[in-house]
Short mmCIF file of C-alpha atoms in Angstrom, two decimals:
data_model
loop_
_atom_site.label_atom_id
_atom_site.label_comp_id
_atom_site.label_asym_id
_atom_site.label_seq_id
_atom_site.Cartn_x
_atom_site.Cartn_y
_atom_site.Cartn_z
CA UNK A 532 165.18 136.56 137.76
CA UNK A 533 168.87 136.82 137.00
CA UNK A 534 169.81 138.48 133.43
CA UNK A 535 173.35 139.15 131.57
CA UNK A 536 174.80 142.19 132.86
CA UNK A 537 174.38 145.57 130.68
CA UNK A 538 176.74 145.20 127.82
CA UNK A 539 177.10 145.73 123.65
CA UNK A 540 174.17 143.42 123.00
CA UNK A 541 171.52 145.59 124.82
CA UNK A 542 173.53 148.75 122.57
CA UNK A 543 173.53 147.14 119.23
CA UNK A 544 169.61 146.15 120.21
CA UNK A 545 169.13 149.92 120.87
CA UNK A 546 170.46 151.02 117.89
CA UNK A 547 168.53 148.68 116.24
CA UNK A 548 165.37 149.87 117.64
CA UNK A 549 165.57 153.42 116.71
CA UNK A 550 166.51 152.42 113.24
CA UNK A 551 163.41 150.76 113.12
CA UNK A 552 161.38 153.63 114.02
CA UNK A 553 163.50 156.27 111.71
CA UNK A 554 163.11 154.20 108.73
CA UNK A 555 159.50 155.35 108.73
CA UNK A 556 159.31 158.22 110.54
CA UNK A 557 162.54 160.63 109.68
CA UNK A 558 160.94 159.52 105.89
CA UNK A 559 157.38 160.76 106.42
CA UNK A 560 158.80 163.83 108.12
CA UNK A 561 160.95 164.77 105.84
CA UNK A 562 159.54 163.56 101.96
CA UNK A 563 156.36 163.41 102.55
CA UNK A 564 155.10 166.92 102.33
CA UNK A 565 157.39 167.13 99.04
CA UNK A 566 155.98 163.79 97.61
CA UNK A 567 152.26 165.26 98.22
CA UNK A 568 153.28 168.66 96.77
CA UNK A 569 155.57 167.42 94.03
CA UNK A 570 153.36 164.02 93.19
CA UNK A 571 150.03 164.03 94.19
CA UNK A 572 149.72 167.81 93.40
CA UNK A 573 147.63 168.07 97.01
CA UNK A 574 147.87 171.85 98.06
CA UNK A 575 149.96 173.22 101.13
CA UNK A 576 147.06 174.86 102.46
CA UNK A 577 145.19 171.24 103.17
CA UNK A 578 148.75 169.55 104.16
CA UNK A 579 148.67 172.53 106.73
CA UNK A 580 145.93 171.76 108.62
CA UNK A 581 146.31 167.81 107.78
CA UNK A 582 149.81 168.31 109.90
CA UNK A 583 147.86 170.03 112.49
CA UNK A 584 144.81 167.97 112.81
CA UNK A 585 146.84 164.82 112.93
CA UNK A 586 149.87 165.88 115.53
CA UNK A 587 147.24 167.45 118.17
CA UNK A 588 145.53 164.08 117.73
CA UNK A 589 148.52 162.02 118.19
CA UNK A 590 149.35 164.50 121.04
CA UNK A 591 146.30 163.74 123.00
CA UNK A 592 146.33 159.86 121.66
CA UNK A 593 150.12 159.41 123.06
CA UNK A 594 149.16 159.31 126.72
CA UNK A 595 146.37 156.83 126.16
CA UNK A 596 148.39 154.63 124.16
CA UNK A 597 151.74 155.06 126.55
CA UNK A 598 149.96 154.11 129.28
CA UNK A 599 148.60 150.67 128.48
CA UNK A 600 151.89 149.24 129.66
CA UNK A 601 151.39 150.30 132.85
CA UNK A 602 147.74 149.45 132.80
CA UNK A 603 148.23 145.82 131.29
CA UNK A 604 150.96 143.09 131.42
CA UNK A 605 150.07 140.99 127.58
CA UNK A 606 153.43 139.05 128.42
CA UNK A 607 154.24 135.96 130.61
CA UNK A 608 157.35 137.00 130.49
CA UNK A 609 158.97 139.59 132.56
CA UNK A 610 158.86 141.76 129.35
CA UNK A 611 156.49 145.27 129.67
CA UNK A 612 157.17 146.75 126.88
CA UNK A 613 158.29 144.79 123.69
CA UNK A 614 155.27 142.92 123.45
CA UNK A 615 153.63 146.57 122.40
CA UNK A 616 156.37 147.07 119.83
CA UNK A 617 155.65 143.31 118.30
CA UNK A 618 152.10 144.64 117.45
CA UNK A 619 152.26 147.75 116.40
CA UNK A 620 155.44 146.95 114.40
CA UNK A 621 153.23 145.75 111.22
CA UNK A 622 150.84 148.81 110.95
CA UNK A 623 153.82 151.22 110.87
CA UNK A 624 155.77 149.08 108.12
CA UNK A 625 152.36 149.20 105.63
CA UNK A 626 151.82 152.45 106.34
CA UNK A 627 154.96 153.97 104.90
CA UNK A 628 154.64 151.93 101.73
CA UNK A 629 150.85 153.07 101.55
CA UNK A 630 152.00 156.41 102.19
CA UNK A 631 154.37 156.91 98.82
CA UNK A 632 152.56 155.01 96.13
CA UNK A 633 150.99 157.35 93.60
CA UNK A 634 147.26 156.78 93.89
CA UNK A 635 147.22 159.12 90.94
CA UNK A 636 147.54 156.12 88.54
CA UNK A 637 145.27 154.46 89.68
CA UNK A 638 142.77 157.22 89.30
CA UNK A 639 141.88 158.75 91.98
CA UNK A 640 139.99 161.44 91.60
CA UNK A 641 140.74 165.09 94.17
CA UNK A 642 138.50 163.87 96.99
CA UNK A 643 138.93 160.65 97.05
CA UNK A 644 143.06 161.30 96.62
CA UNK A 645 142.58 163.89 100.03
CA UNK A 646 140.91 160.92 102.21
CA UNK A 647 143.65 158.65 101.05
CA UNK A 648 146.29 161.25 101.80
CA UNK A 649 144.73 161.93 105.41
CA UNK A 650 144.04 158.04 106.21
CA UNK A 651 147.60 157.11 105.42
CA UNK A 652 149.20 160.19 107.96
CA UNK A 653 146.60 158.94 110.79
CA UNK A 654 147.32 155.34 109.81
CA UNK A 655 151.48 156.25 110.67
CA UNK A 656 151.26 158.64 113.64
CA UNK A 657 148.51 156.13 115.62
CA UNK A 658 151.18 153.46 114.35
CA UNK A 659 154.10 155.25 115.63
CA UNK A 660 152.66 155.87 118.85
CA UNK A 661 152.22 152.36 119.38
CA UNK A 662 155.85 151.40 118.54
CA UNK A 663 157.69 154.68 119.90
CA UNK A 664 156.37 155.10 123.56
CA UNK A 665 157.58 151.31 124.71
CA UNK A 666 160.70 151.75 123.27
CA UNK A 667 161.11 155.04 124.37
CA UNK A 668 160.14 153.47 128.16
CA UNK A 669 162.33 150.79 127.78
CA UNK A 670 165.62 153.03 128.26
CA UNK A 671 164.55 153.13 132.07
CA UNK A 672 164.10 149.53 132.85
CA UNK A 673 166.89 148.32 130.40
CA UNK A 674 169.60 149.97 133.32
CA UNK A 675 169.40 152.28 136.28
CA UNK A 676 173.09 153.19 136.12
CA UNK A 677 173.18 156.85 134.72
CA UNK A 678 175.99 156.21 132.85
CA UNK A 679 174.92 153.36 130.89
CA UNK A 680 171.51 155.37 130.07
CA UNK A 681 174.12 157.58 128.44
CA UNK A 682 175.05 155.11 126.24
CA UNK A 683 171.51 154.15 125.22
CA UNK A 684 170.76 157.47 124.66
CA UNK A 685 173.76 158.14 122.70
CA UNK A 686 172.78 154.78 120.75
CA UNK A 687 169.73 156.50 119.84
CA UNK A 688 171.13 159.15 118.38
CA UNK A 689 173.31 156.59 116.40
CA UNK A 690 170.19 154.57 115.19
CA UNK A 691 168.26 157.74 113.89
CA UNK A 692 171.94 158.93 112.76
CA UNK A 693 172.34 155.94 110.66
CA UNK A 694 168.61 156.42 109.24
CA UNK A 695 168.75 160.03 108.74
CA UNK A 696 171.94 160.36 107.43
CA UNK A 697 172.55 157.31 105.76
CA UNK A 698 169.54 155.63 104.03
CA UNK A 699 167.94 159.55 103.54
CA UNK A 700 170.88 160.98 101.95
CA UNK A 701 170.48 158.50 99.11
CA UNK A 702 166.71 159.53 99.10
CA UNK A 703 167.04 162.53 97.06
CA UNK A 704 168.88 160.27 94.47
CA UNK A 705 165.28 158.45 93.98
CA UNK A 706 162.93 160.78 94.29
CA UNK A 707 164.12 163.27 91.63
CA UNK A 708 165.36 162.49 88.07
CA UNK A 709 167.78 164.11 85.96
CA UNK A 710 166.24 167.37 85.24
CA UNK A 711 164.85 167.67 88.46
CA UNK A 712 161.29 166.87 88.20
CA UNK A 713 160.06 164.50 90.74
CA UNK A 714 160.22 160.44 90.32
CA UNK A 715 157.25 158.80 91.51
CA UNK A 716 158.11 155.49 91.19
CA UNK A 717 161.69 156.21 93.17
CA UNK A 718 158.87 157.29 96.24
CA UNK A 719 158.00 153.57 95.79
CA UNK A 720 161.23 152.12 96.31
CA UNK A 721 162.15 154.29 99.34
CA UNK A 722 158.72 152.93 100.70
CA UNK A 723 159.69 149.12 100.36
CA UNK A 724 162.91 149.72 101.78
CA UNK A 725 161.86 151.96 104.80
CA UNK A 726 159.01 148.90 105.27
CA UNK A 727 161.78 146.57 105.67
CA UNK A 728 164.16 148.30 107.35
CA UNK A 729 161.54 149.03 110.34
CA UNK A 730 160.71 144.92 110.44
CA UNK A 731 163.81 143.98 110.41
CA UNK A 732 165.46 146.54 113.10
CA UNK A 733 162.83 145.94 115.45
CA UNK A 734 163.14 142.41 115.53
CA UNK A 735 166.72 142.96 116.51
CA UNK A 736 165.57 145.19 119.21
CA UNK A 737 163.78 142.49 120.44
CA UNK A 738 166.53 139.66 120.73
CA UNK A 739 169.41 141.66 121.59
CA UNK A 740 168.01 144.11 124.32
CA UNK A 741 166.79 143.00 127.99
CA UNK A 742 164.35 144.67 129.74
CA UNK A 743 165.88 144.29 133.30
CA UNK A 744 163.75 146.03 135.88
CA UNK A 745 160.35 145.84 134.02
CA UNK A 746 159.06 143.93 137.63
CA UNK A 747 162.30 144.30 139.43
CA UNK A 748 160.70 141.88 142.41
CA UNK A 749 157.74 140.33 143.20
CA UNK A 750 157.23 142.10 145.84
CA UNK A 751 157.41 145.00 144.43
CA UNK A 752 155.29 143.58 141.11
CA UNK A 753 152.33 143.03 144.30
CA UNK A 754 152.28 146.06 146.06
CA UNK A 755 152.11 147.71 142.02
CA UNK A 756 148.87 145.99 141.43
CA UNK A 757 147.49 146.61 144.67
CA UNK A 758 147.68 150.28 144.33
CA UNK A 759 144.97 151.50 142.17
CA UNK A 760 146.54 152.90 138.74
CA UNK A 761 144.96 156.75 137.99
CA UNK A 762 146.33 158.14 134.48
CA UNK A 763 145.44 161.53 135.93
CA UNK A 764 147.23 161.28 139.17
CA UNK A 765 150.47 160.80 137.94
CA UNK A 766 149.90 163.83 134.78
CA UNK A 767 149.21 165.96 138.15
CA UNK A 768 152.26 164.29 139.55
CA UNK A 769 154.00 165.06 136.33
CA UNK A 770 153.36 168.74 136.25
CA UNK A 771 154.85 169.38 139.99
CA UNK A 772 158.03 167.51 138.12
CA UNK A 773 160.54 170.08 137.17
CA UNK A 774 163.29 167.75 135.64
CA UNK A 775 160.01 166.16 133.12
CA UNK A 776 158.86 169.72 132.40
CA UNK A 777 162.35 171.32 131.58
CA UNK A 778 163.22 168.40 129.34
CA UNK A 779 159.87 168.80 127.70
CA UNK A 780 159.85 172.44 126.84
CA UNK A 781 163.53 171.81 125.24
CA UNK A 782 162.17 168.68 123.15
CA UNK A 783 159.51 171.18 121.57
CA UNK A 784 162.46 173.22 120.16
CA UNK A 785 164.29 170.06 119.09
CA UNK A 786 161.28 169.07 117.35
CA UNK A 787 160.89 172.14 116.04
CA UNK A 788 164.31 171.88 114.80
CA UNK A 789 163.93 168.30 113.68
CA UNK A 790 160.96 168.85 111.67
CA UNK A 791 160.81 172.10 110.02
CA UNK A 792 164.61 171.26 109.33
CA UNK A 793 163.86 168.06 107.70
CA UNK A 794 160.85 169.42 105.63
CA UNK A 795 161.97 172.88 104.63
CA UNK A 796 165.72 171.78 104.02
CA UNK A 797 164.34 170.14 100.66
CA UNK A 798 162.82 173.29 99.68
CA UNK A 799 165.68 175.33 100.24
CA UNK A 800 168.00 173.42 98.16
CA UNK A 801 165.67 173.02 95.45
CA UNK A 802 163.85 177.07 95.35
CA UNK A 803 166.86 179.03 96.59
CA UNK A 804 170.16 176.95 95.85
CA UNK A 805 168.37 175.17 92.72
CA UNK A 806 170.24 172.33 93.26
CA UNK A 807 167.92 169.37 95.61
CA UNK A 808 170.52 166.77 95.28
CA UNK A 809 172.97 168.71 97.55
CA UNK A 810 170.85 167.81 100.35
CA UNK A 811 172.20 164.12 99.91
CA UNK A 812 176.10 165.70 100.40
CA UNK A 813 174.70 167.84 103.93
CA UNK A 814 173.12 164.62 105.45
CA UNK A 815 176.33 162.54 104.17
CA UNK A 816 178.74 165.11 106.18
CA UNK A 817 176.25 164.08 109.25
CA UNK A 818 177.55 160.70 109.78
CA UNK A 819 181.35 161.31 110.05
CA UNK A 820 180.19 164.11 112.68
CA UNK A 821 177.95 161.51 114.73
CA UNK A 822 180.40 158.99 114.69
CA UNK A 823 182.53 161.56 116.25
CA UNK A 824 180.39 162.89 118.56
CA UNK A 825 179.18 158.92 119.80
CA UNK A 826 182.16 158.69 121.33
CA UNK A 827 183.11 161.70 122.62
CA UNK A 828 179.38 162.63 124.13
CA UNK A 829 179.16 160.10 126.62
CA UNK A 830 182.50 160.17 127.79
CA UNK A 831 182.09 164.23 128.31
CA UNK A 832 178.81 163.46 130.04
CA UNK A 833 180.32 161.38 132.74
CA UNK A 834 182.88 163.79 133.22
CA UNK A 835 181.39 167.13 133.51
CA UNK A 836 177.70 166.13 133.39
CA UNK A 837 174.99 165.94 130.89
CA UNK A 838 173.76 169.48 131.53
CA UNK A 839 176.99 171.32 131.33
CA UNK A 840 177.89 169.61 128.08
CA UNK A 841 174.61 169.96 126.63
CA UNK A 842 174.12 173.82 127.57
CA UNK A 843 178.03 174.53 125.79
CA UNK A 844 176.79 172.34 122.19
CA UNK A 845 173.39 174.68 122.42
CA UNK A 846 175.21 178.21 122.46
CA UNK A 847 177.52 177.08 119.74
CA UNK A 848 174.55 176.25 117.30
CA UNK A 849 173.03 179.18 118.69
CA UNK A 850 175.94 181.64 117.71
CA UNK A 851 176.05 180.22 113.83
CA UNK A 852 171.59 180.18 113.62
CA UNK A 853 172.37 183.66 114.09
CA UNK A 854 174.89 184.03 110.94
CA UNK A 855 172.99 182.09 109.05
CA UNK A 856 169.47 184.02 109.94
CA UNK A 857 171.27 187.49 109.39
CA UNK A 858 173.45 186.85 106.55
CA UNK A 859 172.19 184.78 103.40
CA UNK A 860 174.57 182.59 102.19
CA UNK A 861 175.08 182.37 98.47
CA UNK A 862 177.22 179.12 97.98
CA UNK A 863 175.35 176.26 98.56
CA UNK A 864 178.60 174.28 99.78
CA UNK A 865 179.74 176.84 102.58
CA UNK A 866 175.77 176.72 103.63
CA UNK A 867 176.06 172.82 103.77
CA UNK A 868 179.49 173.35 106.08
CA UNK A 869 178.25 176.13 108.63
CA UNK A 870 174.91 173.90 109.22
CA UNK A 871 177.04 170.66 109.49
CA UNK A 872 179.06 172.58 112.22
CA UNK A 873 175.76 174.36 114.01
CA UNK A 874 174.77 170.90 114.16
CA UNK A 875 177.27 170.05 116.90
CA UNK A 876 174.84 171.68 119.23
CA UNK A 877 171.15 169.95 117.68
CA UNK A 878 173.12 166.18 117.80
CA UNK A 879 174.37 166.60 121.57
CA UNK A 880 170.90 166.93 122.12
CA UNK A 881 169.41 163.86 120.39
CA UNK A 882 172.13 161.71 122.25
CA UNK A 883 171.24 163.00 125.35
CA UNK A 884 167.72 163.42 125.65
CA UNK A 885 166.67 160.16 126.25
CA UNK A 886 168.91 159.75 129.27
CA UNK A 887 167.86 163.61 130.41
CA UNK A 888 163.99 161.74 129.94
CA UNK A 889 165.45 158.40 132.39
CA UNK A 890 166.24 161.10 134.86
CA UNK A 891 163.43 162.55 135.34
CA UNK A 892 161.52 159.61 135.45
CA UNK A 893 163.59 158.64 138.44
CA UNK A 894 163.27 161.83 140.07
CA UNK A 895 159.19 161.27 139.85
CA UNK A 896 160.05 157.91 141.49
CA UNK A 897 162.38 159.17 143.55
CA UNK A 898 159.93 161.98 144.84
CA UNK A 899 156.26 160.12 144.69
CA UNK A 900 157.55 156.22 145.11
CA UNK A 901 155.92 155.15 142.01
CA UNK A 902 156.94 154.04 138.85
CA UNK A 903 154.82 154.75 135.84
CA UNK A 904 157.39 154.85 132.96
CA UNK A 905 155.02 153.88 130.18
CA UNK A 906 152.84 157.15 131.41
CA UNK A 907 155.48 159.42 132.29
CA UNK A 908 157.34 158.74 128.90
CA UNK A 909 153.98 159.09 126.64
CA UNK A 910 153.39 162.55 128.92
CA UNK A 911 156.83 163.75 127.92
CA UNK A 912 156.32 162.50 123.91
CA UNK A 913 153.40 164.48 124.33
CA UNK A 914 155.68 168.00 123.98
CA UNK A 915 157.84 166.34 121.31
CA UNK A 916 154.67 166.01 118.99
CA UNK A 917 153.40 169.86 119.96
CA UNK A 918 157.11 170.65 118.77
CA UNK A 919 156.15 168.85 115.80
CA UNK A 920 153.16 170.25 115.24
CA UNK A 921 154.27 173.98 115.68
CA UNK A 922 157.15 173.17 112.60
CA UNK A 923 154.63 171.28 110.33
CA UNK A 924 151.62 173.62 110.62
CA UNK A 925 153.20 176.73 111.10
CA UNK A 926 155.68 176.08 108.36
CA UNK A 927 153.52 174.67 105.64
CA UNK A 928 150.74 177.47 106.93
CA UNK A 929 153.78 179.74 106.12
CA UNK A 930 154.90 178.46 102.88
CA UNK A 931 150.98 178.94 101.93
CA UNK A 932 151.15 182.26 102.83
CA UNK A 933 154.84 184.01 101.31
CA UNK A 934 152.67 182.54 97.96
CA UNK A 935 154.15 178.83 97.12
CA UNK A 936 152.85 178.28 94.24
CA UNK A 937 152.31 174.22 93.95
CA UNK A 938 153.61 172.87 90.78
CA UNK A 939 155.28 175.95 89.29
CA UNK A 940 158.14 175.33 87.30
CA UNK A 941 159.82 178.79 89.17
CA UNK A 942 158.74 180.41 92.51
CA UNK A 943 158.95 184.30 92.24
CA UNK A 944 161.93 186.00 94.26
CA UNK A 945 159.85 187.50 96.89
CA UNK A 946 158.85 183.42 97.90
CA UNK A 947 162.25 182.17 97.15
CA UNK A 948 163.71 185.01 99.73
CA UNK A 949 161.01 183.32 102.57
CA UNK A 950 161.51 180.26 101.89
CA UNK A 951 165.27 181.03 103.02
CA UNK A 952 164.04 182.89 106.12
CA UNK A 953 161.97 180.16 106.97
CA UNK A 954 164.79 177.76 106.98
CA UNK A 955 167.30 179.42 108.85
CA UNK A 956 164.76 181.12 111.36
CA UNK A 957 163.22 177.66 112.29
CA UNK A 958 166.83 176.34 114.10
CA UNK A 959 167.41 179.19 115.05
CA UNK A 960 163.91 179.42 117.42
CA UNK A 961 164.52 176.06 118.21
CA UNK A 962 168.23 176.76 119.67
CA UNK A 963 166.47 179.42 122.40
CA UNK A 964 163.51 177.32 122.81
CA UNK A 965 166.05 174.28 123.98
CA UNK A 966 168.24 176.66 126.02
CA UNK A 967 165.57 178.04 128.09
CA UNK A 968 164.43 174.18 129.14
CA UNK A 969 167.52 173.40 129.92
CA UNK A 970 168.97 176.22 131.64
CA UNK A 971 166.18 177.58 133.69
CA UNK A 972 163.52 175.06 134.05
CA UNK A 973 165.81 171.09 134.36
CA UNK A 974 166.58 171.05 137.81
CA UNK A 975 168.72 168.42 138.03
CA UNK A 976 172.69 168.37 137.81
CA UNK A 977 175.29 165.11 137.86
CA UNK A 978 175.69 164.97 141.49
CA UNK A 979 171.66 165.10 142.21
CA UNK A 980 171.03 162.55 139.36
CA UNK A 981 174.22 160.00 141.22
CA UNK A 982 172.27 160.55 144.09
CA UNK A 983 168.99 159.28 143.02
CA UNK A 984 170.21 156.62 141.02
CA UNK A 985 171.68 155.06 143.86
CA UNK A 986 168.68 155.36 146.13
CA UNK A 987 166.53 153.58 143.53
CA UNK A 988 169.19 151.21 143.47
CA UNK A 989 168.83 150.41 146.90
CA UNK A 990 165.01 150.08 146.86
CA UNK A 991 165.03 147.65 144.35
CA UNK A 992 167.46 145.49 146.02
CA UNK A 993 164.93 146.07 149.13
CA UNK A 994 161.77 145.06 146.37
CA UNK A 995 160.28 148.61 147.35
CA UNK A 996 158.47 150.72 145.83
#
């Protein structure tokens, strides 16, 4: 079947698509462990081990759920992976407006109020699953020219970018009123937006971007279902994969950045700076830097290669995680500059991981003749949610324990002065965590990754495996 060649559509569809996914996720990652603190009055303590009984099942759920492209074909169409999206799609929407309504006025009582709490976060990550692994898997069948997966992975960063600094710096405006006590129904809103958003973005997703090598031939489409699929062949497969396992061990630190960023940035601003709205002015001062960085990323990429680039952005965030860790910074504006700048190194990453994931998919192909990107993908999501999981356990397990007292109108010094450690230490563990993937585990430079792009190329024109 002949398609439109690679161009701005399959971009703005892209963009689209992870816009869809951030509208829920980025929000439930970073308000909803303050809406359930703030609003429903549910302790830290049982958020912990919600975070960590829901992300290790997620973890383990990912695979299965990844892998059901690759198992089953629902569409008559040459599509493999949007048909996934178009059902999941409607769980994830509901539950992020289930997920900030105040069940409190309607009564619930403390048990009944927990369930709720825990059904909702199940309800999103089995949701997310379902939505994030195709699209993640599409970036591999969408093009197999490196450079192009550049650009859809620097579009990615652009759709989150859009969500996380756009529509969540306006959050805090909602969510807190004028003297800084939280606003339920402002929860609400964000919820019925965020619902929206996600429908509407991955519809576009769906009409704009074209899923070009799902079944690049017939032939090759045959000799697939002739070989018998084994989810635990290829995770053995996966394993012996150095390019997969260096890009995994750097997505738990990005993770790890992402998340306990996201959730312990609000409680810095509001416990140590004592001012919450100046979290909407740091995410603000994100999008100017993105845009920046959008254009300059891939075009640095091409040049000197995605590893080079990214390893250069990584010590520079390293160097000010440091200043930040060591010295405590009293003005809540120069703290909202420095980060802005150490997160040069933290957005490189998130528009280049996806196309550092592509890679190593084609390396497994390129190395075992198969191509399983459904599994492979949900494998490598699989150390983005223990990255996850480390930041929202460990962090709300940590909160717990420097003596956060829920619903106190002042934390003492002595929690105020952890909470700060907290948030600078967390990016800065993250920044060595995502160093030591890429520098001594990722195998794969520009000239091996040309090399194996073009002899998947020529296979496909061949309708091999």
């Amino acid at each position: 079947m002949k398609f439109r060649p690679f161009g701005i559509k399959d971009q703005i569809g892209y963009i689209a698509g992870d816009m869809a996914g951030s509208f829920v996720n980025l929000t439930f990652d970073a308000f909803f462990l303050v809406f359930t603190t703030y609003v429903l009055k549910v302790d830290p303590k049982f958020m912990s081990g919600l975070f960590l009984f829901a992300r290790l099942f997620d973890a383990v759920n990912d695979p299965l759920i990844g892998s059901l492209p690759d198992r089953f074909k629902i569409s008559k169409k040459t599509d493999k992976f949007k048909p996934w999206i178009k059902i999941f799609m409607w769980p994830l929407a509901i539950s992020i407006l289930l997920g900030f309504f105040d069940v409190t006025s309607l009564g619930f009582g403390e048990i009944t109020k927990h369930i709720w709490v825990a059904f909702v976060y199940i309800l999103y990550g089995v949701s997310y699953t379902g939505t994030s692994m195709p699209f993640g898997a599409m970036a591999s069948v969408v093009t197999l020219v490196p450079s192009e997966r550049s650009k859809l992975s620097a579009c990615r960063a652009i759709g989150g970018t859009l969500v996380g600094y756009g529509f969540m710096s306006v959050i805090p405006m909602f969510i807190w009123d004028s003297n800084n006590n939280p606003n339920p129904s402002g929860y609400l809103k964000v919820g019925i937006i965020a619902a929206l958003g996600c429908l509407i973005c991955y519809t576009i997703l769906m009409l704009f971007t074209i899923e070009r090598h799902s079944y690049a031939s017939k032939k090759s489409e045959e000799n697939t279902k002739n070989k018998e699929y084994s989810f635990f062949k290829v995770v053995g497969q996966a394993l012996k994969n150095k390019a997969m396992l260096g890009i995994m061990f750097a997505s738990i630190g990005s993770l790890i950045f992402i998340t306990g960023n996201s959730q312990f940035g609000g409680f810095i601003f509001k416990e140590f700076y004592k001012a919450p709205k100046m979290q909407s002015m740091y995410m603000y001062l994100q999008i100017p830097l993105t845009v920046i960085l959008f254009v300059i990323v891939p075009r640095l990429s091409t040049k000197i290669g995605k590893k080079k680039l990214l390893i250069g952005a990584l010590l520079w965030n390293l160097v000010i995680a440091i200043l930040l860790f060591v010295k405590p910074i009293e003005e809540v504006k120069i703290y909202i500059i420095l980060m802005t700048l150490a997160n040069i190194g933290q957005c490189t990453f998130v528009m280049l991981v996806w196309a550092f994931v592509a890679d190593a998919i084609d390396y497994h192909e390129y190395i075992y003749h198969e191509r399983n990107d459904g599994t492979l993908y949900s494998i490598y999501t699989f150390s983005r949610k223990i990255g996850s999981t480390l930041a929202s356990f460990g962090a709300t397990a940590l909160l717990s324990i420097v003596g956060f007292v829920t619903g106190a109108a002042n934390q003492s010094p002595h929690v105020i002065s952890a909470i700060r450690y907290l948030g600078t230490g967390i990016p800065l563990a993250a920044c060595i965590i995502e160093l030591i993937g890429i520098v001594f585990i990722f195998n794969l430079n520009k000239e091996k990754s040309d090399q194996i792009a073009a002899e998947l190329a020529l296979r496909s024109e061949k309708g091999e495996d």
